[in-house]
Amino acid sequence: FVTAVVLILFCRQDQISEHQKIAALENEQTLTFLTKQLGEQISVFMATAKGLDAQALRANHNVDALLAEMEKFSEQPWLKIKIYDLSGNAIFSSAKDEISKPSKHPDRVKKALSGEVTTHLEHRDLFLSTSGEIHDAYVSLTYMPLNYSGHRIGVIEIYRDYSQLLESIYTQTIQIALAVLIAFGALYAALFLYVRRTDRDVAVWREIVTSSEDFLQRAQRIAG
């Protein structure tokens, strides 16, 4: 039973890891495609946003224009996209309330600025997406260096919702665990009934042997 439980947990973790790899690949492909198609617009946007304070960044009408272009070129749905400048400040976000706010993962922004693509999956009790608040969500985050004309100009970040997929994996895990418990329960019951019947047969056999020995002893005494 313990071995079965360990195997179930291992299988679940293996599925999660595999889907994390798929999520990372999908995120990177989306960001690569967007930066390839909109590299010039992004570069112009970042140049015009340079030096603006928090209020001016959030009121920047170019945010809506760039967001519309991103949505037009996006082949797969995403929750949110953010752009950071070379100092790590968020100068663009599809969720406008987060513009000019620091990243929840400054270490990952720093790695992306150094040229490293990072991806991870995390749970959020509350997540602010482009369309509003999402509660109890599992999101895949990818930070990728943002380059234009051979120069690093910042970092682009994407979020995708993988709640439904992970919930499906957890549901399957519970179903498998229940099936294993039922199977072990049925096996135990069958073994119990078999052993009990065997014990009864042995008890009956012993009674027969004892009766036979008593009969032989009486017969010997009579014959003697």
GROMACS .gro file of C-alpha atoms in nm:
model
  224
    1PHE     CA    1   0.000   0.000   0.000
    2VAL     CA    2   0.282   0.242   0.091
    3THR     CA    3   0.457   0.161  -0.237
    4ALA     CA    4   0.138   0.231  -0.429
    5VAL     CA    5   0.094   0.569  -0.256
    6VAL     CA    6   0.456   0.666  -0.332
    7LEU     CA    7   0.411   0.569  -0.698
    8ILE     CA    8   0.089   0.773  -0.722
    9LEU     CA    9   0.259   1.083  -0.578
   10PHE     CA   10   0.559   1.033  -0.804
   11CYS     CA   11   0.333   1.002  -1.109
   12ARG     CA   12   0.149   1.321  -1.011
   13GLN     CA   13   0.471   1.517  -0.968
   14ASP     CA   14   0.601   1.383  -1.298
   15GLN     CA   15   0.286   1.503  -1.474
   16ILE     CA   16   0.314   1.847  -1.315
   17SER     CA   17   0.681   1.874  -1.415
   18GLU     CA   18   0.600   1.773  -1.770
   19HIS     CA   19   0.325   2.033  -1.800
   20GLN     CA   20   0.556   2.296  -1.650
   21LYS     CA   21   0.797   2.229  -1.936
   22ILE     CA   22   0.513   2.258  -2.188
   23ALA     CA   23   0.394   2.583  -2.025
   24ALA     CA   24   0.746   2.726  -2.036
   25LEU     CA   25   0.777   2.640  -2.404
   26GLU     CA   26   0.439   2.792  -2.490
   27ASN     CA   27   0.519   3.111  -2.298
   28GLU     CA   28   0.857   3.151  -2.464
   29GLN     CA   29   0.712   3.087  -2.810
   30THR     CA   30   0.441   3.350  -2.752
   31LEU     CA   31   0.689   3.611  -2.628
   32THR     CA   32   0.929   3.537  -2.913
   33PHE     CA   33   0.651   3.576  -3.168
   34LEU     CA   34   0.521   3.899  -3.012
   35THR     CA   35   0.864   4.061  -2.989
   36LYS     CA   36   0.938   3.959  -3.345
   37GLN     CA   37   0.614   4.106  -3.478
   38LEU     CA   38   0.602   4.413  -3.252
   39GLY     CA   39   0.968   4.481  -3.182
   40GLU     CA   40   0.964   4.827  -3.333
   41GLN     CA   41   0.638   4.932  -3.162
   42ILE     CA   42   0.769   4.807  -2.827
   43SER     CA   43   1.096   4.993  -2.873
   44VAL     CA   44   0.913   5.318  -2.961
   45PHE     CA   45   0.677   5.273  -2.665
   46MET     CA   46   0.968   5.227  -2.425
   47ALA     CA   47   1.145   5.533  -2.565
   48THR     CA   48   0.837   5.752  -2.520
   49ALA     CA   49   0.775   5.617  -2.168
   50LYS     CA   50   1.127   5.691  -2.052
   51GLY     CA   51   1.139   5.945  -1.769
   52LEU     CA   52   0.762   5.944  -1.701
   53ASP     CA   53   0.646   5.924  -1.340
   54ALA     CA   54   0.402   5.660  -1.211
   55GLN     CA   55   0.090   5.865  -1.281
   56ALA     CA   56   0.201   5.958  -1.631
   57LEU     CA   57   0.293   5.596  -1.709
   58ARG     CA   58  -0.053   5.474  -1.611
   59ALA     CA   59  -0.222   5.753  -1.809
   60ASN     CA   60  -0.007   5.683  -2.117
   61HIS     CA   61  -0.250   5.629  -2.406
   62ASN     CA   62   0.017   5.426  -2.586
   63VAL     CA   63  -0.044   5.143  -2.337
   64ASP     CA   64  -0.386   5.073  -2.486
   65ALA     CA   65  -0.249   5.093  -2.841
   66LEU     CA   66   0.033   4.847  -2.770
   67LEU     CA   67  -0.201   4.615  -2.580
   68ALA     CA   68  -0.441   4.608  -2.875
   69GLU     CA   69  -0.156   4.509  -3.106
   70MET     CA   70  -0.046   4.233  -2.867
   71GLU     CA   71  -0.395   4.091  -2.847
   72LYS     CA   72  -0.419   4.102  -3.225
   73PHE     CA   73  -0.101   3.898  -3.271
   74SER     CA   74  -0.150   3.657  -2.980
   75GLU     CA   75  -0.232   3.306  -3.099
   76GLN     CA   76  -0.306   3.172  -2.750
   77PRO     CA   77  -0.483   3.335  -2.452
   78TRP     CA   78  -0.277   3.482  -2.168
   79LEU     CA   79  -0.363   3.647  -1.838
   80LYS     CA   80  -0.120   3.936  -1.843
   81ILE     CA   81   0.191   4.077  -2.012
   82LYS     CA   82   0.436   4.320  -1.854
   83ILE     CA   83   0.743   4.507  -1.979
   84TYR     CA   84   1.029   4.629  -1.759
   85ASP     CA   85   1.294   4.881  -1.855
   86LEU     CA   86   1.666   4.833  -1.792
   87SER     CA   87   1.630   4.956  -1.434
   88GLY     CA   88   1.366   4.693  -1.361
   89ASN     CA   89   1.067   4.928  -1.350
   90ALA     CA   90   0.736   4.806  -1.494
   91ILE     CA   91   0.658   5.063  -1.764
   92PHE     CA   92   0.388   4.852  -1.932
   93SER     CA   93   0.129   4.608  -1.802
   94SER     CA   94  -0.195   4.482  -1.953
   95ALA     CA   95  -0.328   4.525  -1.596
   96LYS     CA   96  -0.275   4.901  -1.571
   97ASP     CA   97  -0.285   4.915  -1.190
   98GLU     CA   98   0.049   4.733  -1.183
   99ILE     CA   99   0.234   4.984  -1.402
  100SER     CA  100   0.529   5.142  -1.216
  101LYS     CA  101   0.502   4.882  -0.936
  102PRO     CA  102   0.798   4.654  -0.860
  103SER     CA  103   0.794   4.292  -0.971
  104LYS     CA  104   0.705   4.022  -0.719
  105HIS     CA  105   1.015   3.843  -0.845
  106PRO     CA  106   1.291   4.103  -0.883
  107ASP     CA  107   1.552   3.827  -0.892
  108ARG     CA  108   1.394   3.684  -1.207
  109VAL     CA  109   1.379   4.027  -1.370
  110LYS     CA  110   1.749   4.065  -1.291
  111LYS     CA  111   1.827   3.726  -1.447
  112ALA     CA  112   1.630   3.817  -1.760
  113LEU     CA  113   1.819   4.146  -1.786
  114SER     CA  114   2.140   3.942  -1.783
  115GLY     CA  115   2.010   3.732  -2.074
  116GLU     CA  116   1.849   3.434  -1.898
  117VAL     CA  117   1.495   3.309  -1.967
  118THR     CA  118   1.323   3.194  -1.647
  119THR     CA  119   0.989   3.021  -1.598
  120HIS     CA  120   0.807   2.890  -1.294
  121LEU     CA  121   0.460   2.784  -1.184
  122GLU     CA  122   0.305   2.928  -0.870
  123HIS     CA  123  -0.021   2.953  -0.681
  124ARG     CA  124  -0.182   3.292  -0.624
  125ASP     CA  125  -0.469   3.350  -0.382
  126LEU     CA  126  -0.542   3.669  -0.574
  127PHE     CA  127  -0.415   3.751  -0.921
  128LEU     CA  128  -0.475   4.077  -1.107
  129SER     CA  129  -0.516   3.992  -1.476
  130THR     CA  130  -0.602   4.198  -1.782
  131SER     CA  131  -0.972   4.123  -1.732
  132GLY     CA  132  -0.976   4.171  -1.355
  133GLU     CA  133  -0.916   3.975  -1.034
  134ILE     CA  134  -0.877   3.598  -1.034
  135HIS     CA  135  -0.889   3.403  -0.709
  136ASP     CA  136  -0.710   3.078  -0.623
  137ALA     CA  137  -0.517   3.052  -0.950
  138TYR     CA  138  -0.214   2.856  -1.066
  139VAL     CA  139  -0.017   3.073  -1.307
  140SER     CA  140   0.285   3.005  -1.525
  141LEU     CA  141   0.527   3.301  -1.541
  142THR     CA  142   0.803   3.351  -1.795
  143TYR     CA  143   1.058   3.633  -1.796
  144MET     CA  144   1.249   3.682  -2.122
  145PRO     CA  145   1.517   3.934  -2.225
  146LEU     CA  146   1.376   4.202  -2.454
  147ASN     CA  147   1.613   4.288  -2.739
  148TYR     CA  148   1.584   4.519  -3.037
  149SER     CA  149   1.838   4.582  -3.313
  150GLY     CA  150   2.096   4.376  -3.128
  151HIS     CA  151   2.062   4.570  -2.802
  152ARG     CA  152   1.899   4.477  -2.473
  153ILE     CA  153   1.622   4.724  -2.398
  154GLY     CA  154   1.442   4.552  -2.109
  155VAL     CA  155   1.246   4.245  -2.001
  156ILE     CA  156   0.909   4.112  -2.114
  157GLU     CA  157   0.698   3.890  -1.888
  158ILE     CA  158   0.392   3.676  -1.958
  159TYR     CA  159   0.141   3.501  -1.732
  160ARG     CA  160  -0.084   3.210  -1.826
  161ASP     CA  161  -0.355   3.035  -1.626
  162TYR     CA  162  -0.296   2.662  -1.569
  163SER     CA  163  -0.549   2.616  -1.287
  164GLN     CA  164  -0.784   2.392  -1.483
  165LEU     CA  165  -0.502   2.167  -1.599
  166LEU     CA  166  -0.353   2.124  -1.251
  167GLU     CA  167  -0.695   2.069  -1.097
  168SER     CA  168  -0.747   1.794  -1.355
  169ILE     CA  169  -0.418   1.632  -1.251
  170TYR     CA  170  -0.513   1.652  -0.883
  171THR     CA  171  -0.857   1.506  -0.957
  172GLN     CA  172  -0.700   1.218  -1.148
  173THR     CA  173  -0.461   1.158  -0.858
  174ILE     CA  174  -0.751   1.134  -0.613
  175GLN     CA  175  -0.938   0.899  -0.847
  176ILE     CA  176  -0.634   0.674  -0.883
  177ALA     CA  177  -0.579   0.677  -0.506
  178LEU     CA  178  -0.942   0.577  -0.446
  179ALA     CA  179  -0.914   0.301  -0.706
  180VAL     CA  180  -0.600   0.169  -0.534
  181LEU     CA  181  -0.769   0.180  -0.193
  182ILE     CA  182  -1.070  -0.007  -0.329
  183ALA     CA  183  -0.846  -0.264  -0.499
  184PHE     CA  184  -0.640  -0.318  -0.181
  185GLY     CA  185  -0.960  -0.335   0.025
  186ALA     CA  186  -1.108  -0.596  -0.209
  187LEU     CA  187  -0.782  -0.795  -0.203
  188TYR     CA  188  -0.766  -0.782   0.176
  189ALA     CA  189  -1.130  -0.892   0.205
  190ALA     CA  190  -1.070  -1.181  -0.037
  191LEU     CA  191  -0.759  -1.292   0.153
  192PHE     CA  192  -0.944  -1.262   0.485
  193LEU     CA  193  -1.233  -1.479   0.361
  194TYR     CA  194  -0.993  -1.731   0.211
  195VAL     CA  195  -0.789  -1.760   0.531
  196ARG     CA  196  -1.104  -1.783   0.741
  197ARG     CA  197  -1.241  -2.063   0.525
  198THR     CA  198  -0.905  -2.240   0.537
  199ASP     CA  199  -0.902  -2.210   0.918
  200ARG     CA  200  -1.249  -2.363   0.932
  201ASP     CA  201  -1.142  -2.648   0.703
  202VAL     CA  202  -0.836  -2.712   0.919
  203ALA     CA  203  -1.052  -2.707   1.234
  204VAL     CA  204  -1.292  -2.958   1.079
  205TRP     CA  205  -1.001  -3.177   0.968
  206ARG     CA  206  -0.854  -3.170   1.318
  207GLU     CA  207  -1.190  -3.273   1.466
  208ILE     CA  208  -1.208  -3.561   1.219
  209VAL     CA  209  -0.852  -3.672   1.300
  210THR     CA  210  -0.920  -3.645   1.675
  211SER     CA  211  -1.243  -3.845   1.639
  212SER     CA  212  -1.061  -4.108   1.433
  213GLU     CA  213  -0.784  -4.138   1.692
  214ASP     CA  214  -1.039  -4.173   1.972
  215PHE     CA  215  -1.224  -4.439   1.774
  216LEU     CA  216  -0.903  -4.635   1.713
  217GLN     CA  217  -0.804  -4.613   2.079
  218ARG     CA  218  -1.148  -4.745   2.187
  219ALA     CA  219  -1.131  -5.020   1.929
  220GLN     CA  220  -0.784  -5.124   2.053
  221ARG     CA  221  -0.903  -5.134   2.413
  222ILE     CA  222  -1.204  -5.349   2.319
  223ALA     CA  223  -0.985  -5.583   2.113
  224GLY     CA  224  -0.735  -5.609   2.399
   0.00000   0.00000   0.00000
